[in-house]
Amino acid sequence: MSFDLALFEAEVATRGLALGSRVSWSDETTSTNDDALAAAKAGALHGTLFGAETQSRGRGRRGNEWVSTPGAGLWFSLLLRPELRPELAPGLALCAGLAVRHALAARVAAKVLVKWPNDVLAGGKKVAGILVESQFTSAQVTCVVVGVGINVTQAAFPEPIAELATSLSLLGAAELGRERLLSDVLEALEGELSRIGTYGLSAVAEALRPHDALFERRLRVGDVEGEGAGIDASGALLVRRQAGDVTAVVSGHVELL
Ligand code: BTN
């Protein structure tokens, strides 16, 4: 079933959401992040949402392709112009992760966790990914595009992600409507943006602690190996090494061991 834009707009209006109150939905695009970045250059406003049924060049982190099977998931990007200091920008991916986690956890029995920096796992497999692309000056974040892909109705995934990915449908969710799902994510994200704006990144890290896929898990990131020890007030991953010392890792792909 294709995305019911009127239903989504009614949800956004009923809930009084600022995020998603302007929306552009297309049948096909290259990447909704491209659409949002181009619109940002042309002056589009905070909260404008770009979604598509499918993307021909959907992208993930580290240059990976993001498979966007038509209508099988929620593929969207949100343009934010937050009044945040640049050092809070890494926190926005965590805010988005927490918001997606919240919406998904209400739909499935499996444990839904955030894997730093921006994956959402359910039952140990990836159900959603987040790609944040920002533009900022030294004083302020001017524009942040939060791209989110949530797998909804896929019954299987192609190699090489066949064993690593899952969908709401595979997780046994009864409610698969993308319009309500998107509204739930946006509503939760508004809460997270208000949290980071008021209390800072450490409050986001604290909120994430019970939902941290890496906490006390053996992991490797780059040449750092150890046990996840939470996220610090700058958004870095803390890793406790064998010797007991804790290292803060600012970027990289985490491999669970
Ligand atoms: C990742 O897990 O590596 C991040 C995946 C992000 C995918 C979404 S789908 C909507 C938006 N448009 C893109 O091209 N990518 C993001």
Tab-separated table of C-alpha atoms and ligand atoms in Angstrom:
chain	number	residue	atom	x	y	z
A	1	MET	CA	0.000	0.000	0.000
A	2	SER	CA	1.460	3.388	-0.860
A	3	PHE	CA	2.035	6.018	1.792
A	4	ASP	CA	-1.169	7.894	2.645
A	5	LEU	CA	0.029	11.479	2.764
A	6	ALA	CA	-3.360	12.872	3.826
A	7	LEU	CA	-3.489	10.454	6.770
A	8	PHE	CA	0.045	11.409	7.819
A	9	GLU	CA	-0.718	15.141	7.563
A	10	ALA	CA	-3.835	14.645	9.689
A	11	GLU	CA	-1.757	12.813	12.357
A	12	VAL	CA	0.822	15.605	12.417
A	13	ALA	CA	-1.900	18.235	12.742
A	14	THR	CA	-3.808	16.344	15.474
A	15	ARG	CA	-0.639	15.921	17.513
A	16	GLY	CA	0.408	19.534	16.898
A	17	LEU	CA	3.857	18.514	15.645
A	18	ALA	CA	6.261	21.057	14.214
A	19	LEU	CA	8.445	18.335	12.702
A	20	GLY	CA	6.774	17.055	9.531
A	21	SER	CA	4.339	19.950	9.280
A	22	ARG	CA	5.858	20.612	5.859
A	23	VAL	CA	6.298	17.474	3.836
A	24	SER	CA	7.356	16.476	0.354
A	25	TRP	CA	6.684	12.834	-0.560
A	26	SER	CA	7.770	11.306	-3.858
A	27	ASP	CA	7.337	7.941	-5.537
A	28	GLU	CA	11.021	7.748	-6.328
A	29	THR	CA	14.099	9.833	-5.657
A	30	THR	CA	17.857	9.303	-5.594
A	31	SER	CA	18.138	9.810	-1.842
A	32	THR	CA	15.856	11.701	0.512
A	33	ASN	CA	19.026	13.083	2.149
A	34	ASP	CA	19.950	14.645	-1.223
A	35	ASP	CA	16.464	16.168	-1.444
A	36	ALA	CA	16.715	17.615	2.057
A	37	LEU	CA	20.255	18.973	1.525
A	38	ALA	CA	19.241	20.636	-1.757
A	39	ALA	CA	16.152	22.134	-0.129
A	40	ALA	CA	18.271	23.367	2.788
A	41	LYS	CA	20.481	25.289	0.349
A	42	ALA	CA	17.340	26.825	-1.147
A	43	GLY	CA	16.217	27.992	2.318
A	44	ALA	CA	13.719	25.293	3.361
A	45	LEU	CA	12.532	25.630	6.928
A	46	HIS	CA	13.216	23.665	10.124
A	47	GLY	CA	11.101	20.529	10.337
A	48	THR	CA	10.562	20.007	6.607
A	49	LEU	CA	10.342	16.315	5.821
A	50	PHE	CA	11.302	14.529	2.610
A	51	GLY	CA	10.100	10.980	2.071
A	52	ALA	CA	9.989	8.549	-0.812
A	53	GLU	CA	8.525	5.165	-1.650
A	54	THR	CA	11.899	4.144	-3.030
A	55	GLN	CA	15.413	5.569	-3.510
A	56	SER	CA	17.632	4.718	-6.455
A	57	ARG	CA	20.811	5.749	-4.595
A	58	GLY	CA	19.849	5.424	-0.943
A	59	ARG	CA	23.017	5.672	1.099
A	60	GLY	CA	24.140	4.511	4.486
A	61	ARG	CA	27.140	5.343	6.595
A	62	ARG	CA	30.690	4.673	5.373
A	63	GLY	CA	29.558	4.879	1.718
A	64	ASN	CA	27.366	1.811	1.983
A	65	GLU	CA	24.319	1.428	-0.236
A	66	TRP	CA	20.972	1.476	1.580
A	67	VAL	CA	18.482	-0.874	-0.084
A	68	SER	CA	15.114	0.914	-0.251
A	69	THR	CA	12.647	-1.675	-1.547
A	70	PRO	CA	9.560	0.215	-2.856
A	71	GLY	CA	6.965	0.687	-0.115
A	72	ALA	CA	8.608	-1.880	2.187
A	73	GLY	CA	10.037	0.631	4.602
A	74	LEU	CA	9.996	4.161	5.803
A	75	TRP	CA	12.667	6.148	3.951
A	76	PHE	CA	12.755	9.772	4.996
A	77	SER	CA	14.951	12.738	5.866
A	78	LEU	CA	14.182	15.566	8.165
A	79	LEU	CA	15.706	19.011	7.780
A	80	LEU	CA	16.536	20.566	11.131
A	81	ARG	CA	17.813	24.031	11.853
A	82	PRO	CA	18.332	23.560	15.560
A	83	GLU	CA	19.549	26.323	17.825
A	84	LEU	CA	22.455	24.236	19.032
A	85	ARG	CA	26.142	24.752	19.566
A	86	PRO	CA	28.227	22.679	17.081
A	87	GLU	CA	29.567	20.447	19.862
A	88	LEU	CA	26.019	19.155	20.429
A	89	ALA	CA	25.663	18.036	16.778
A	90	PRO	CA	26.866	14.425	17.421
A	91	GLY	CA	24.038	14.162	19.926
A	92	LEU	CA	21.444	14.574	17.209
A	93	ALA	CA	22.121	11.086	15.809
A	94	LEU	CA	21.631	9.724	19.329
A	95	CYS	CA	18.392	11.724	19.681
A	96	ALA	CA	17.151	10.241	16.413
A	97	GLY	CA	18.193	6.752	17.513
A	98	LEU	CA	16.288	7.129	20.767
A	99	ALA	CA	13.186	8.429	18.965
A	100	VAL	CA	13.186	5.575	16.445
A	101	ARG	CA	13.784	3.082	19.253
A	102	HIS	CA	10.829	4.452	21.189
A	103	ALA	CA	8.451	4.130	18.222
A	104	LEU	CA	9.618	0.612	17.358
A	105	ALA	CA	9.616	-0.684	20.945
A	106	ALA	CA	5.898	0.094	21.139
A	107	ARG	CA	5.290	-2.287	18.240
A	108	VAL	CA	7.423	-5.373	18.890
A	109	ALA	CA	8.073	-7.748	21.769
A	110	ALA	CA	11.811	-8.020	21.035
A	111	LYS	CA	14.256	-5.776	22.865
A	112	VAL	CA	14.924	-2.658	20.771
A	113	LEU	CA	18.330	-1.069	21.391
A	114	VAL	CA	20.427	1.778	20.012
A	115	LYS	CA	23.845	0.778	18.716
A	116	TRP	CA	26.206	3.755	18.807
A	117	PRO	CA	26.497	5.841	16.771
A	118	ASN	CA	23.246	5.405	14.890
A	119	ASP	CA	21.801	1.960	14.325
A	120	VAL	CA	18.666	0.562	15.888
A	121	LEU	CA	18.675	-3.164	16.600
A	122	ALA	CA	15.749	-5.408	17.482
A	123	GLY	CA	16.300	-8.988	18.530
A	124	GLY	CA	20.002	-8.413	17.782
A	125	LYS	CA	19.446	-7.493	14.111
A	126	LYS	CA	19.389	-4.114	12.427
A	127	VAL	CA	15.862	-2.798	11.917
A	128	ALA	CA	16.713	0.851	11.249
A	129	GLY	CA	19.669	3.016	10.298
A	130	ILE	CA	20.294	6.724	10.620
A	131	LEU	CA	22.519	8.941	8.504
A	132	VAL	CA	23.077	12.473	9.789
A	133	GLU	CA	24.654	15.056	7.486
A	134	SER	CA	25.288	18.531	8.924
A	135	GLN	CA	26.423	21.967	7.887
A	136	PHE	CA	27.704	24.311	10.569
A	137	THR	CA	29.688	27.469	11.239
A	138	SER	CA	32.102	27.730	14.162
A	139	ALA	CA	29.339	29.241	16.298
A	140	GLN	CA	26.214	27.320	15.346
A	141	VAL	CA	24.765	24.328	13.590
A	142	THR	CA	23.090	25.852	10.524
A	143	CYS	CA	21.406	22.771	9.151
A	144	VAL	CA	21.234	19.093	9.982
A	145	VAL	CA	19.679	16.453	7.774
A	146	VAL	CA	18.584	13.399	9.716
A	147	GLY	CA	18.032	10.535	7.278
A	148	VAL	CA	16.197	7.518	8.633
A	149	GLY	CA	15.514	4.141	7.084
A	150	ILE	CA	13.175	1.757	8.930
A	151	ASN	CA	12.524	-1.718	7.588
A	152	VAL	CA	8.787	-2.380	7.820
A	153	THR	CA	7.332	-5.169	5.669
A	154	GLN	CA	10.311	-7.020	4.161
A	155	ALA	CA	10.007	-10.794	4.445
A	156	ALA	CA	13.694	-11.356	3.612
A	157	PHE	CA	16.856	-9.406	2.815
A	158	PRO	CA	19.455	-9.903	0.080
A	159	GLU	CA	23.100	-10.834	0.714
A	160	PRO	CA	25.280	-9.529	2.290
A	161	ILE	CA	22.721	-8.320	4.888
A	162	ALA	CA	20.468	-11.402	4.825
A	163	GLU	CA	21.460	-12.528	8.328
A	164	LEU	CA	22.031	-9.072	9.783
A	165	ALA	CA	18.802	-7.209	9.002
A	166	THR	CA	15.232	-7.513	10.163
A	167	SER	CA	11.897	-5.743	9.682
A	168	LEU	CA	8.877	-4.933	11.824
A	169	SER	CA	6.978	-7.604	9.971
A	170	LEU	CA	9.626	-10.280	10.648
A	171	LEU	CA	9.578	-9.197	14.299
A	172	GLY	CA	5.839	-9.938	14.465
A	173	ALA	CA	4.544	-6.362	14.733
A	174	ALA	CA	0.778	-6.172	14.373
A	175	GLU	CA	0.739	-2.510	13.397
A	176	LEU	CA	2.666	-1.843	10.196
A	177	GLY	CA	1.108	1.454	9.098
A	178	ARG	CA	3.893	3.786	8.046
A	179	GLU	CA	1.919	6.991	8.617
A	180	ARG	CA	1.432	6.404	12.365
A	181	LEU	CA	4.960	5.030	12.685
A	182	LEU	CA	6.439	8.176	11.158
A	183	SER	CA	4.273	10.393	13.370
A	184	ASP	CA	5.413	8.444	16.448
A	185	VAL	CA	9.080	8.888	15.476
A	186	LEU	CA	8.614	12.623	14.940
A	187	GLU	CA	6.749	13.087	18.204
A	188	ALA	CA	9.478	11.256	20.121
A	189	LEU	CA	12.162	13.226	18.289
A	190	GLU	CA	10.568	16.512	19.321
A	191	GLY	CA	10.912	15.333	22.918
A	192	GLU	CA	14.566	14.383	22.422
A	193	LEU	CA	15.411	17.711	20.743
A	194	SER	CA	13.883	19.534	23.638
A	195	ARG	CA	15.881	17.349	26.055
A	196	ILE	CA	19.231	18.026	24.344
A	197	GLY	CA	18.434	21.739	23.951
A	198	THR	CA	17.568	22.123	27.639
A	199	TYR	CA	19.830	19.661	29.436
A	200	GLY	CA	22.627	18.951	26.947
A	201	LEU	CA	24.139	15.830	25.532
A	202	SER	CA	24.846	14.186	28.863
A	203	ALA	CA	21.076	13.944	29.478
A	204	VAL	CA	20.660	12.185	26.131
A	205	ALA	CA	23.501	9.786	26.985
A	206	GLU	CA	21.827	9.057	30.309
A	207	ALA	CA	18.454	8.398	28.649
A	208	LEU	CA	20.183	6.045	26.253
A	209	ARG	CA	21.913	3.978	28.939
A	210	PRO	CA	19.087	1.419	29.472
A	211	HIS	CA	18.768	0.989	25.696
A	212	ASP	CA	22.473	0.841	24.821
A	213	ALA	CA	23.205	-2.211	22.633
A	214	LEU	CA	26.921	-1.943	23.489
A	215	PHE	CA	26.826	-1.526	27.252
A	216	GLU	CA	28.980	-4.194	28.908
A	217	ARG	CA	29.357	-6.001	25.583
A	218	ARG	CA	32.730	-7.064	24.146
A	219	LEU	CA	33.454	-5.004	21.068
A	220	ARG	CA	36.048	-3.746	18.652
A	221	VAL	CA	36.090	-0.319	17.023
A	222	GLY	CA	39.113	0.464	14.862
A	223	ASP	CA	42.076	-0.760	16.892
A	224	VAL	CA	40.303	-0.328	20.238
A	225	GLU	CA	39.029	-3.524	21.808
A	226	GLY	CA	37.197	-3.861	25.115
A	227	GLU	CA	33.792	-3.578	26.734
A	228	GLY	CA	31.178	-0.882	26.097
A	229	ALA	CA	31.064	1.513	29.040
A	230	GLY	CA	28.402	3.988	27.913
A	231	ILE	CA	28.479	7.287	26.060
A	232	ASP	CA	30.129	10.423	27.408
A	233	ALA	CA	28.921	14.028	27.509
A	234	SER	CA	30.435	14.720	24.069
A	235	GLY	CA	28.629	11.788	22.429
A	236	ALA	CA	31.757	9.598	22.247
A	237	LEU	CA	31.591	5.860	22.891
A	238	LEU	CA	33.414	4.784	26.034
A	239	VAL	CA	35.322	1.524	25.826
A	240	ARG	CA	36.830	-0.134	28.899
A	241	ARG	CA	39.982	-1.960	27.854
A	242	GLN	CA	41.414	-5.107	29.353
A	243	ALA	CA	43.741	-3.119	31.620
A	244	GLY	CA	40.741	-1.214	33.003
A	245	ASP	CA	41.458	2.148	31.370
A	246	VAL	CA	38.570	3.802	29.534
A	247	THR	CA	39.029	5.201	26.011
A	248	ALA	CA	36.600	7.601	24.331
A	249	VAL	CA	36.011	6.781	20.656
A	250	VAL	CA	34.556	9.601	18.553
A	251	SER	CA	33.799	7.743	15.328
A	252	GLY	CA	34.005	4.329	13.705
A	253	HIS	CA	32.153	1.142	13.051
A	254	VAL	CA	31.603	-1.058	16.073
A	255	GLU	CA	31.923	-4.794	15.746
A	256	LEU	CA	30.340	-6.842	18.520
A	257	LEU	CA	32.578	-9.750	19.463
B	1	BTN	C1	23.087	3.345	7.923
B	1	BTN	O1	22.620	2.477	8.657
B	1	BTN	O2	24.198	3.186	7.405
B	1	BTN	C2	22.287	4.573	7.675
B	1	BTN	C3	21.147	4.304	6.733
B	1	BTN	C4	20.301	5.526	6.454
B	1	BTN	C5	19.277	5.269	5.382
B	1	BTN	C6	18.322	6.402	5.211
B	1	BTN	S1	16.976	5.998	4.160
B	1	BTN	C7	16.501	7.674	4.102
B	1	BTN	C8	17.772	8.496	4.026
B	1	BTN	N1	18.213	8.632	2.643
B	1	BTN	C9	19.363	8.032	2.427
B	1	BTN	O3	19.963	8.002	1.331
B	1	BTN	N2	19.814	7.454	3.543
B	1	BTN	C10	18.910	7.685	4.654
